[in-house]
Amino acid sequence: MTDTITEQATAAAAASGAAATEQFRSKQRTGAADVDTERVDTLVSELLAAAHDIVRRHQVTYAEYDALKSWLIQVGEDGEWPLFLDVWLEHIVEEVANESREGSKGTIEGPYYVPDAPRLPAEARLPMRADEEGTPLLFQGQVTGVDGTPLAGALVEIWHADNDGYYAQFAPGLPQWNLRGAVVADDTGHFWIHTIEPAPYQIPTDGSCGRLIAAAGWHAWRPAHLHLKVSAPGHQLITTQLYFKGGEHVVDDIASAVKPELILDPGPAVSGDGREVTYDFVLDKV
Ligand code: MBD
Ligand code: FE
């Protein structure tokens, strides 16, 4: 019984790792060849110098060096490089990339974005199972420019985990586009998205990232979150996430991707069950 559960979990982690690696390869922003020689020299030399310094200062042993080597080999075999990098490094890349934006805050994309989700009208229910569990959530708002101009027809791409913390296309048994959609805002930039509240998300604990977390005595949790990409012609696309006030792990996200501006505080739904919240997106010009 225990063995079966462990095997299923392993299969799930391996499947999500392989799917994330494939997704990354198909949507890669740049290739290694796009980074010029001088930059590679500078950045890799400094990264290695930092590692050398750590080895000296902490008197790293051959046993520890071999543990690192075998762990690094396994990260690739588990397909967990996208997970590892997005959880522990991407937040600083995002900070640097977006530091001069005036509009809405962004945060990390993470490993589970899939382009070309079904297009939906300005008021829409995300694709979901007939018996989808979770508190109904109406997520509504307006997309404008920094000067307040409504951005007609802005695209609000949204993806999030289900009530059990699973993402469609990265966990077995979910419909392909479950809780994923590309909502086209109306002529005044408004949108109304009907979905369910996602659950907190635990990164896979049975692969290499999980082994690292256990070995270091950390926890594997991200707070419940909605992922979004919001775009409009002539404006910079923003990749962001929104969290829920008072939710578990809002203050200790394993991926360090929470910002105070990104915390929603939904109230009771004005009509129907569940909760609703308004959040407006402000896009910088290109
Ligand atoms: C996620 O859902 C996520 O958003 C990040 C950043 C890492 C792992 C899983
Ligand atoms: Fe996520």
PDB file of C-alpha atoms and ligand atoms in Angstrom:
ATOM      1  CA  MET A   1       0.000   0.000   0.000  1.00  0.00           C
ATOM      2  CA  THR A   2       2.679   2.461   1.092  1.00  0.00           C
ATOM      3  CA  ASP A   3       4.813   1.317  -1.860  1.00  0.00           C
ATOM      4  CA  THR A   4       2.000   1.994  -4.287  1.00  0.00           C
ATOM      5  CA  ILE A   5       1.503   5.500  -2.948  1.00  0.00           C
ATOM      6  CA  THR A   6       5.246   6.204  -3.130  1.00  0.00           C
ATOM      7  CA  GLU A   7       5.426   4.883  -6.687  1.00  0.00           C
ATOM      8  CA  GLN A   8       2.463   6.987  -7.758  1.00  0.00           C
ATOM      9  CA  ALA A   9       4.029  10.072  -6.199  1.00  0.00           C
ATOM     10  CA  THR A  10       7.346   9.340  -7.917  1.00  0.00           C
ATOM     11  CA  ALA A  11       5.598   8.887 -11.239  1.00  0.00           C
ATOM     12  CA  ALA A  12       3.792  12.200 -10.651  1.00  0.00           C
ATOM     13  CA  ALA A  13       6.999  14.103  -9.800  1.00  0.00           C
ATOM     14  CA  ALA A  14       8.891  12.608 -12.737  1.00  0.00           C
ATOM     15  CA  ALA A  15       5.959  13.396 -15.051  1.00  0.00           C
ATOM     16  CA  SER A  16       5.720  17.009 -13.868  1.00  0.00           C
ATOM     17  CA  GLY A  17       9.505  17.436 -14.185  1.00  0.00           C
ATOM     18  CA  ALA A  18       9.564  16.003 -17.700  1.00  0.00           C
ATOM     19  CA  ALA A  19       6.555  18.126 -18.728  1.00  0.00           C
ATOM     20  CA  ALA A  20       8.148  21.298 -17.303  1.00  0.00           C
ATOM     21  CA  THR A  21      11.418  20.595 -19.132  1.00  0.00           C
ATOM     22  CA  GLU A  22       9.542  20.044 -22.419  1.00  0.00           C
ATOM     23  CA  GLN A  23       7.445  23.199 -21.912  1.00  0.00           C
ATOM     24  CA  PHE A  24      10.576  25.253 -21.291  1.00  0.00           C
ATOM     25  CA  ARG A  25      12.274  23.946 -24.407  1.00  0.00           C
ATOM     26  CA  SER A  26       9.277  24.852 -26.557  1.00  0.00           C
ATOM     27  CA  LYS A  27       8.810  28.380 -25.206  1.00  0.00           C
ATOM     28  CA  GLN A  28      12.445  29.331 -24.516  1.00  0.00           C
ATOM     29  CA  ARG A  29      12.993  33.096 -24.738  1.00  0.00           C
ATOM     30  CA  THR A  30      16.633  32.907 -25.869  1.00  0.00           C
ATOM     31  CA  GLY A  31      19.177  30.214 -26.695  1.00  0.00           C
ATOM     32  CA  ALA A  32      22.653  29.845 -25.184  1.00  0.00           C
ATOM     33  CA  ALA A  33      24.069  31.162 -28.484  1.00  0.00           C
ATOM     34  CA  ASP A  34      22.348  34.536 -27.845  1.00  0.00           C
ATOM     35  CA  VAL A  35      24.575  35.341 -24.835  1.00  0.00           C
ATOM     36  CA  ASP A  36      27.855  36.865 -26.006  1.00  0.00           C
ATOM     37  CA  THR A  37      31.295  35.533 -25.123  1.00  0.00           C
ATOM     38  CA  GLU A  38      32.332  38.391 -22.877  1.00  0.00           C
ATOM     39  CA  ARG A  39      29.155  38.101 -20.784  1.00  0.00           C
ATOM     40  CA  VAL A  40      29.542  34.343 -20.436  1.00  0.00           C
ATOM     41  CA  ASP A  41      33.176  34.830 -19.370  1.00  0.00           C
ATOM     42  CA  THR A  42      32.249  37.453 -16.759  1.00  0.00           C
ATOM     43  CA  LEU A  43      29.185  35.743 -15.331  1.00  0.00           C
ATOM     44  CA  VAL A  44      30.506  32.189 -15.208  1.00  0.00           C
ATOM     45  CA  SER A  45      33.865  33.316 -13.813  1.00  0.00           C
ATOM     46  CA  GLU A  46      32.109  35.201 -11.003  1.00  0.00           C
ATOM     47  CA  LEU A  47      29.763  32.313 -10.282  1.00  0.00           C
ATOM     48  CA  LEU A  48      32.724  29.921 -10.024  1.00  0.00           C
ATOM     49  CA  ALA A  49      34.700  32.377  -7.899  1.00  0.00           C
ATOM     50  CA  ALA A  50      31.742  32.558  -5.487  1.00  0.00           C
ATOM     51  CA  ALA A  51      31.688  28.740  -5.322  1.00  0.00           C
ATOM     52  CA  HIS A  52      35.454  28.568  -4.758  1.00  0.00           C
ATOM     53  CA  ASP A  53      35.107  31.046  -1.935  1.00  0.00           C
ATOM     54  CA  ILE A  54      32.374  28.949  -0.296  1.00  0.00           C
ATOM     55  CA  VAL A  55      34.507  25.788  -0.533  1.00  0.00           C
ATOM     56  CA  ARG A  56      37.435  27.560   1.182  1.00  0.00           C
ATOM     57  CA  ARG A  57      35.438  29.361   3.853  1.00  0.00           C
ATOM     58  CA  HIS A  58      33.446  26.272   4.792  1.00  0.00           C
ATOM     59  CA  GLN A  59      36.222  23.689   4.249  1.00  0.00           C
ATOM     60  CA  VAL A  60      33.976  21.631   1.931  1.00  0.00           C
ATOM     61  CA  THR A  61      34.997  17.935   1.986  1.00  0.00           C
ATOM     62  CA  TYR A  62      35.186  15.354  -0.810  1.00  0.00           C
ATOM     63  CA  ALA A  63      32.108  13.650   0.700  1.00  0.00           C
ATOM     64  CA  GLU A  64      30.184  16.910   0.325  1.00  0.00           C
ATOM     65  CA  TYR A  65      31.589  17.515  -3.167  1.00  0.00           C
ATOM     66  CA  ASP A  66      30.442  14.036  -4.247  1.00  0.00           C
ATOM     67  CA  ALA A  67      27.016  14.572  -2.677  1.00  0.00           C
ATOM     68  CA  LEU A  68      26.701  17.766  -4.746  1.00  0.00           C
ATOM     69  CA  LYS A  69      27.838  16.018  -7.922  1.00  0.00           C
ATOM     70  CA  SER A  70      25.374  13.155  -7.555  1.00  0.00           C
ATOM     71  CA  TRP A  71      22.549  15.563  -6.671  1.00  0.00           C
ATOM     72  CA  LEU A  72      23.228  17.738  -9.739  1.00  0.00           C
ATOM     73  CA  ILE A  73      23.207  14.672 -11.997  1.00  0.00           C
ATOM     74  CA  GLN A  74      19.864  13.621 -10.502  1.00  0.00           C
ATOM     75  CA  VAL A  75      18.245  17.066 -10.944  1.00  0.00           C
ATOM     76  CA  GLY A  76      18.607  16.623 -14.708  1.00  0.00           C
ATOM     77  CA  GLU A  77      17.369  13.054 -14.652  1.00  0.00           C
ATOM     78  CA  ASP A  78      14.289  14.163 -12.701  1.00  0.00           C
ATOM     79  CA  GLY A  79      13.647  17.014 -15.166  1.00  0.00           C
ATOM     80  CA  GLU A  80      13.755  19.405 -12.203  1.00  0.00           C
ATOM     81  CA  TRP A  81      16.057  22.115 -13.549  1.00  0.00           C
ATOM     82  CA  PRO A  82      13.063  24.352 -14.431  1.00  0.00           C
ATOM     83  CA  LEU A  83      11.650  23.817 -10.935  1.00  0.00           C
ATOM     84  CA  PHE A  84      14.962  24.399  -9.152  1.00  0.00           C
ATOM     85  CA  LEU A  85      15.821  27.567 -11.088  1.00  0.00           C
ATOM     86  CA  ASP A  86      12.334  29.076 -10.932  1.00  0.00           C
ATOM     87  CA  VAL A  87      12.004  28.434  -7.200  1.00  0.00           C
ATOM     88  CA  TRP A  88      15.438  29.639  -6.057  1.00  0.00           C
ATOM     89  CA  LEU A  89      16.808  31.991  -8.691  1.00  0.00           C
ATOM     90  CA  GLU A  90      14.090  33.490 -10.893  1.00  0.00           C
ATOM     91  CA  HIS A  91      12.871  36.017  -8.295  1.00  0.00           C
ATOM     92  CA  ILE A  92      16.110  37.986  -8.551  1.00  0.00           C
ATOM     93  CA  VAL A  93      16.123  37.837 -12.363  1.00  0.00           C
ATOM     94  CA  GLU A  94      12.572  39.236 -12.277  1.00  0.00           C
ATOM     95  CA  GLU A  95      13.576  41.951  -9.798  1.00  0.00           C
ATOM     96  CA  VAL A  96      16.359  43.118 -12.106  1.00  0.00           C
ATOM     97  CA  ALA A  97      14.251  42.830 -15.282  1.00  0.00           C
ATOM     98  CA  ASN A  98      11.349  44.888 -13.932  1.00  0.00           C
ATOM     99  CA  GLU A  99      13.025  47.382 -11.593  1.00  0.00           C
ATOM    100  CA  SER A 100      12.204  50.404 -13.760  1.00  0.00           C
ATOM    101  CA  ARG A 101       8.529  49.655 -14.377  1.00  0.00           C
ATOM    102  CA  GLU A 102       6.029  52.262 -13.240  1.00  0.00           C
ATOM    103  CA  GLY A 103       2.933  50.101 -13.637  1.00  0.00           C
ATOM    104  CA  SER A 104       1.824  46.959 -11.834  1.00  0.00           C
ATOM    105  CA  LYS A 105       4.347  44.800 -10.023  1.00  0.00           C
ATOM    106  CA  GLY A 106       5.361  41.554 -11.612  1.00  0.00           C
ATOM    107  CA  THR A 107       6.792  38.416 -10.104  1.00  0.00           C
ATOM    108  CA  ILE A 108       8.170  35.093 -11.319  1.00  0.00           C
ATOM    109  CA  GLU A 109       6.541  32.999 -14.039  1.00  0.00           C
ATOM    110  CA  GLY A 110       7.422  29.608 -12.551  1.00  0.00           C
ATOM    111  CA  PRO A 111       7.585  26.358 -14.514  1.00  0.00           C
ATOM    112  CA  TYR A 112       3.912  25.785 -15.352  1.00  0.00           C
ATOM    113  CA  TYR A 113       2.848  28.388 -17.942  1.00  0.00           C
ATOM    114  CA  VAL A 114       1.485  26.940 -21.183  1.00  0.00           C
ATOM    115  CA  PRO A 115       0.899  29.339 -24.100  1.00  0.00           C
ATOM    116  CA  ASP A 116      -2.188  29.297 -26.328  1.00  0.00           C
ATOM    117  CA  ALA A 117      -4.835  28.541 -23.705  1.00  0.00           C
ATOM    118  CA  PRO A 118      -8.453  28.756 -24.931  1.00  0.00           C
ATOM    119  CA  ARG A 119      -9.536  32.346 -25.759  1.00  0.00           C
ATOM    120  CA  LEU A 120     -12.435  33.484 -23.608  1.00  0.00           C
ATOM    121  CA  PRO A 121     -14.698  36.567 -23.648  1.00  0.00           C
ATOM    122  CA  ALA A 122     -14.343  39.415 -21.126  1.00  0.00           C
ATOM    123  CA  GLU A 123     -16.741  37.710 -18.738  1.00  0.00           C
ATOM    124  CA  ALA A 124     -15.916  34.027 -18.604  1.00  0.00           C
ATOM    125  CA  ARG A 125     -15.670  30.921 -16.487  1.00  0.00           C
ATOM    126  CA  LEU A 126     -12.319  29.187 -16.745  1.00  0.00           C
ATOM    127  CA  PRO A 127     -12.473  25.658 -18.149  1.00  0.00           C
ATOM    128  CA  MET A 128     -13.095  23.382 -15.178  1.00  0.00           C
ATOM    129  CA  ARG A 129     -14.561  20.011 -14.301  1.00  0.00           C
ATOM    130  CA  ALA A 130     -18.299  19.785 -13.614  1.00  0.00           C
ATOM    131  CA  ASP A 131     -17.530  18.955  -9.970  1.00  0.00           C
ATOM    132  CA  GLU A 132     -14.485  21.225  -9.592  1.00  0.00           C
ATOM    133  CA  GLU A 133     -13.800  21.605  -5.873  1.00  0.00           C
ATOM    134  CA  GLY A 134     -12.959  24.860  -4.145  1.00  0.00           C
ATOM    135  CA  THR A 135     -14.512  28.167  -3.131  1.00  0.00           C
ATOM    136  CA  PRO A 136     -15.908  29.979  -6.188  1.00  0.00           C
ATOM    137  CA  LEU A 137     -13.946  33.149  -6.928  1.00  0.00           C
ATOM    138  CA  LEU A 138     -14.871  36.084  -9.161  1.00  0.00           C
ATOM    139  CA  PHE A 139     -11.643  37.827 -10.156  1.00  0.00           C
ATOM    140  CA  GLN A 140     -12.437  41.103 -11.878  1.00  0.00           C
ATOM    141  CA  GLY A 141     -10.662  44.274 -12.865  1.00  0.00           C
ATOM    142  CA  GLN A 142      -9.521  46.682 -15.547  1.00  0.00           C
ATOM    143  CA  VAL A 143      -6.364  46.936 -17.634  1.00  0.00           C
ATOM    144  CA  THR A 144      -5.068  50.483 -18.208  1.00  0.00           C
ATOM    145  CA  GLY A 145      -1.902  52.265 -19.232  1.00  0.00           C
ATOM    146  CA  VAL A 146       0.199  54.178 -16.688  1.00  0.00           C
ATOM    147  CA  ASP A 147      -1.737  57.353 -17.643  1.00  0.00           C
ATOM    148  CA  GLY A 148      -5.059  55.648 -16.898  1.00  0.00           C
ATOM    149  CA  THR A 149      -6.095  55.025 -20.518  1.00  0.00           C
ATOM    150  CA  PRO A 150      -8.286  51.891 -20.668  1.00  0.00           C
ATOM    151  CA  LEU A 151      -6.641  49.231 -22.827  1.00  0.00           C
ATOM    152  CA  ALA A 152      -9.446  47.808 -24.958  1.00  0.00           C
ATOM    153  CA  GLY A 153      -9.055  44.138 -25.799  1.00  0.00           C
ATOM    154  CA  ALA A 154      -6.112  43.574 -23.425  1.00  0.00           C
ATOM    155  CA  LEU A 155      -5.266  39.904 -23.016  1.00  0.00           C
ATOM    156  CA  VAL A 156      -5.447  38.466 -19.494  1.00  0.00           C
ATOM    157  CA  GLU A 157      -3.866  35.016 -19.463  1.00  0.00           C
ATOM    158  CA  ILE A 158      -4.494  33.166 -16.222  1.00  0.00           C
ATOM    159  CA  TRP A 159      -3.438  29.749 -14.942  1.00  0.00           C
ATOM    160  CA  HIS A 160      -3.588  28.243 -11.484  1.00  0.00           C
ATOM    161  CA  ALA A 161      -3.619  25.066  -9.441  1.00  0.00           C
ATOM    162  CA  ASP A 162      -6.805  23.276  -8.438  1.00  0.00           C
ATOM    163  CA  ASN A 163      -8.117  22.773  -4.910  1.00  0.00           C
ATOM    164  CA  ASP A 164      -5.595  19.934  -4.426  1.00  0.00           C
ATOM    165  CA  GLY A 165      -2.643  22.011  -5.645  1.00  0.00           C
ATOM    166  CA  TYR A 166      -2.317  20.405  -9.102  1.00  0.00           C
ATOM    167  CA  TYR A 167      -1.728  22.147 -12.444  1.00  0.00           C
ATOM    168  CA  ALA A 168      -3.299  20.838 -15.661  1.00  0.00           C
ATOM    169  CA  GLN A 169      -0.669  19.376 -18.024  1.00  0.00           C
ATOM    170  CA  PHE A 170       1.760  18.857 -15.112  1.00  0.00           C
ATOM    171  CA  ALA A 171      -0.208  16.308 -13.116  1.00  0.00           C
ATOM    172  CA  PRO A 172      -1.985  13.220 -14.395  1.00  0.00           C
ATOM    173  CA  GLY A 173      -5.749  12.986 -14.827  1.00  0.00           C
ATOM    174  CA  LEU A 174      -6.680  16.647 -15.313  1.00  0.00           C
ATOM    175  CA  PRO A 175      -8.422  17.977 -18.459  1.00  0.00           C
ATOM    176  CA  GLN A 176      -5.839  19.674 -20.721  1.00  0.00           C
ATOM    177  CA  TRP A 177      -6.897  23.279 -20.094  1.00  0.00           C
ATOM    178  CA  ASN A 178      -8.341  22.912 -16.600  1.00  0.00           C
ATOM    179  CA  LEU A 179      -8.160  26.300 -14.824  1.00  0.00           C
ATOM    180  CA  ARG A 180      -6.269  27.903 -17.712  1.00  0.00           C
ATOM    181  CA  GLY A 181      -7.589  30.591 -20.027  1.00  0.00           C
ATOM    182  CA  ALA A 182      -6.780  33.659 -22.133  1.00  0.00           C
ATOM    183  CA  VAL A 183      -9.468  36.251 -21.399  1.00  0.00           C
ATOM    184  CA  VAL A 184      -9.938  39.159 -23.837  1.00  0.00           C
ATOM    185  CA  ALA A 185     -10.924  42.320 -21.931  1.00  0.00           C
ATOM    186  CA  ASP A 186     -13.834  44.402 -23.239  1.00  0.00           C
ATOM    187  CA  ASP A 187     -13.714  47.843 -24.943  1.00  0.00           C
ATOM    188  CA  THR A 188     -12.987  49.509 -21.598  1.00  0.00           C
ATOM    189  CA  GLY A 189     -10.297  47.029 -20.556  1.00  0.00           C
ATOM    190  CA  HIS A 190     -12.574  45.300 -18.043  1.00  0.00           C
ATOM    191  CA  PHE A 191     -12.696  41.565 -17.356  1.00  0.00           C
ATOM    192  CA  TRP A 192     -14.642  39.234 -15.053  1.00  0.00           C
ATOM    193  CA  ILE A 193     -13.119  35.808 -14.530  1.00  0.00           C
ATOM    194  CA  HIS A 194     -15.086  33.122 -12.717  1.00  0.00           C
ATOM    195  CA  THR A 195     -12.906  30.432 -11.215  1.00  0.00           C
ATOM    196  CA  ILE A 196     -12.233  28.682  -7.908  1.00  0.00           C
ATOM    197  CA  GLU A 197      -9.670  29.605  -5.271  1.00  0.00           C
ATOM    198  CA  PRO A 198      -6.499  27.573  -5.675  1.00  0.00           C
ATOM    199  CA  ALA A 199      -4.946  25.721  -2.737  1.00  0.00           C
ATOM    200  CA  PRO A 200      -1.445  26.326  -1.367  1.00  0.00           C
ATOM    201  CA  TYR A 201       1.050  24.500  -3.549  1.00  0.00           C
ATOM    202  CA  GLN A 202       3.705  22.083  -2.369  1.00  0.00           C
ATOM    203  CA  ILE A 203       6.515  21.615  -4.860  1.00  0.00           C
ATOM    204  CA  PRO A 204       7.168  17.912  -5.604  1.00  0.00           C
ATOM    205  CA  THR A 205       8.827  16.445  -2.506  1.00  0.00           C
ATOM    206  CA  ASP A 206       9.894  13.130  -4.030  1.00  0.00           C
ATOM    207  CA  GLY A 207      12.387  14.389  -6.606  1.00  0.00           C
ATOM    208  CA  SER A 208      15.750  16.154  -6.303  1.00  0.00           C
ATOM    209  CA  CYS A 209      14.299  19.482  -5.166  1.00  0.00           C
ATOM    210  CA  GLY A 210      12.411  17.607  -2.457  1.00  0.00           C
ATOM    211  CA  ARG A 211      15.600  15.853  -1.371  1.00  0.00           C
ATOM    212  CA  LEU A 212      17.373  19.189  -1.111  1.00  0.00           C
ATOM    213  CA  ILE A 213      14.515  20.643   0.932  1.00  0.00           C
ATOM    214  CA  ALA A 214      14.555  17.665   3.319  1.00  0.00           C
ATOM    215  CA  ALA A 215      18.365  17.665   3.556  1.00  0.00           C
ATOM    216  CA  ALA A 216      18.392  21.378   4.409  1.00  0.00           C
ATOM    217  CA  GLY A 217      15.429  21.213   6.804  1.00  0.00           C
ATOM    218  CA  TRP A 218      13.298  23.612   4.752  1.00  0.00           C
ATOM    219  CA  HIS A 219       9.605  23.364   3.797  1.00  0.00           C
ATOM    220  CA  ALA A 220       8.263  22.892   0.249  1.00  0.00           C
ATOM    221  CA  TRP A 221       5.293  25.273   0.241  1.00  0.00           C
ATOM    222  CA  ARG A 222       4.156  28.180  -1.884  1.00  0.00           C
ATOM    223  CA  PRO A 223       1.096  30.189  -0.813  1.00  0.00           C
ATOM    224  CA  ALA A 224      -2.086  29.772  -2.875  1.00  0.00           C
ATOM    225  CA  HIS A 225      -1.679  31.899  -5.995  1.00  0.00           C
ATOM    226  CA  LEU A 226      -3.119  32.916  -9.341  1.00  0.00           C
ATOM    227  CA  HIS A 227      -0.614  33.234 -12.200  1.00  0.00           C
ATOM    228  CA  LEU A 228      -1.199  35.942 -14.824  1.00  0.00           C
ATOM    229  CA  LYS A 229       0.293  37.400 -17.964  1.00  0.00           C
ATOM    230  CA  VAL A 230      -1.356  40.647 -19.007  1.00  0.00           C
ATOM    231  CA  SER A 231      -0.599  42.268 -22.355  1.00  0.00           C
ATOM    232  CA  ALA A 232      -1.859  44.858 -24.835  1.00  0.00           C
ATOM    233  CA  PRO A 233      -0.460  46.254 -28.094  1.00  0.00           C
ATOM    234  CA  GLY A 234       2.154  48.985 -27.546  1.00  0.00           C
ATOM    235  CA  HIS A 235       2.624  47.953 -23.907  1.00  0.00           C
ATOM    236  CA  GLN A 236       5.007  45.756 -21.959  1.00  0.00           C
ATOM    237  CA  LEU A 237       3.630  42.368 -21.028  1.00  0.00           C
ATOM    238  CA  ILE A 238       3.566  41.823 -17.284  1.00  0.00           C
ATOM    239  CA  THR A 239       4.001  38.374 -15.741  1.00  0.00           C
ATOM    240  CA  THR A 240       2.717  38.277 -12.185  1.00  0.00           C
ATOM    241  CA  GLN A 241       1.038  36.280  -9.437  1.00  0.00           C
ATOM    242  CA  LEU A 242      -1.605  37.212  -6.912  1.00  0.00           C
ATOM    243  CA  TYR A 243      -1.907  35.793  -3.404  1.00  0.00           C
ATOM    244  CA  PHE A 244      -4.597  35.757  -0.707  1.00  0.00           C
ATOM    245  CA  LYS A 245      -4.388  37.832   2.472  1.00  0.00           C
ATOM    246  CA  GLY A 246      -3.844  35.722   5.561  1.00  0.00           C
ATOM    247  CA  GLY A 247      -3.234  32.570   3.519  1.00  0.00           C
ATOM    248  CA  GLU A 248      -0.762  29.916   4.594  1.00  0.00           C
ATOM    249  CA  HIS A 249       2.836  30.573   3.521  1.00  0.00           C
ATOM    250  CA  VAL A 250       2.212  34.109   2.265  1.00  0.00           C
ATOM    251  CA  VAL A 251       5.025  35.083   4.638  1.00  0.00           C
ATOM    252  CA  ASP A 252       7.389  32.177   3.895  1.00  0.00           C
ATOM    253  CA  ASP A 253       7.018  31.319   0.206  1.00  0.00           C
ATOM    254  CA  ILE A 254       9.689  28.778  -0.822  1.00  0.00           C
ATOM    255  CA  ALA A 255      10.016  30.689  -4.122  1.00  0.00           C
ATOM    256  CA  SER A 256      10.390  34.173  -2.497  1.00  0.00           C
ATOM    257  CA  ALA A 257       7.875  35.562  -5.018  1.00  0.00           C
ATOM    258  CA  VAL A 258       5.387  37.400  -2.764  1.00  0.00           C
ATOM    259  CA  LYS A 259       5.288  41.227  -2.767  1.00  0.00           C
ATOM    260  CA  PRO A 260       2.898  43.311  -0.635  1.00  0.00           C
ATOM    261  CA  GLU A 261       1.269  44.782  -3.780  1.00  0.00           C
ATOM    262  CA  LEU A 262       0.314  41.286  -4.938  1.00  0.00           C
ATOM    263  CA  ILE A 263      -1.881  40.268  -2.001  1.00  0.00           C
ATOM    264  CA  LEU A 264      -5.625  40.120  -2.665  1.00  0.00           C
ATOM    265  CA  ASP A 265      -8.245  40.518   0.038  1.00  0.00           C
ATOM    266  CA  PRO A 266     -11.449  39.057  -1.427  1.00  0.00           C
ATOM    267  CA  GLY A 267     -14.845  39.783   0.103  1.00  0.00           C
ATOM    268  CA  PRO A 268     -18.085  37.803  -0.099  1.00  0.00           C
ATOM    269  CA  ALA A 269     -19.482  37.525  -3.638  1.00  0.00           C
ATOM    270  CA  VAL A 270     -22.102  40.205  -4.371  1.00  0.00           C
ATOM    271  CA  SER A 271     -24.152  37.652  -6.285  1.00  0.00           C
ATOM    272  CA  GLY A 272     -23.859  33.902  -5.985  1.00  0.00           C
ATOM    273  CA  ASP A 273     -21.597  31.739  -3.818  1.00  0.00           C
ATOM    274  CA  GLY A 274     -18.021  32.264  -2.843  1.00  0.00           C
ATOM    275  CA  ARG A 275     -15.859  35.353  -2.896  1.00  0.00           C
ATOM    276  CA  GLU A 276     -14.944  38.160  -5.263  1.00  0.00           C
ATOM    277  CA  VAL A 277     -12.090  40.587  -5.620  1.00  0.00           C
ATOM    278  CA  THR A 278     -11.121  43.464  -7.903  1.00  0.00           C
ATOM    279  CA  TYR A 279      -7.547  43.963  -9.082  1.00  0.00           C
ATOM    280  CA  ASP A 280      -6.540  46.419 -11.805  1.00  0.00           C
ATOM    281  CA  PHE A 281      -3.483  46.010 -14.011  1.00  0.00           C
ATOM    282  CA  VAL A 282      -1.405  49.008 -15.107  1.00  0.00           C
ATOM    283  CA  LEU A 283       0.869  48.378 -18.085  1.00  0.00           C
ATOM    284  CA  ASP A 284       4.003  50.372 -18.982  1.00  0.00           C
ATOM    285  CA  LYS A 285       4.443  51.438 -22.597  1.00  0.00           C
ATOM    286  CA  VAL A 286       7.059  49.588 -24.642  1.00  0.00           C
TER     287      VAL A 286
HETATM  288  C1  MBD B   1       4.693  26.727  -8.924  1.00  0.00           C
HETATM  289  O1  MBD B   1       3.351  26.634  -9.063  1.00  0.00           O
HETATM  290  C2  MBD B   1       5.225  27.941  -9.006  1.00  0.00           C
HETATM  291  O2  MBD B   1       4.411  28.964  -9.195  1.00  0.00           O
HETATM  292  C3  MBD B   1       6.604  28.104  -8.872  1.00  0.00           C
HETATM  293  C4  MBD B   1       7.210  29.431  -8.924  1.00  0.00           C
HETATM  294  C5  MBD B   1       7.407  27.006  -8.666  1.00  0.00           C
HETATM  295  C6  MBD B   1       6.858  25.774  -8.595  1.00  0.00           C
HETATM  296  C7  MBD B   1       5.503  25.626  -8.738  1.00  0.00           C
HETATM  297 FE    FE B   2       2.402  28.268  -9.455  1.00  0.00          FE
END
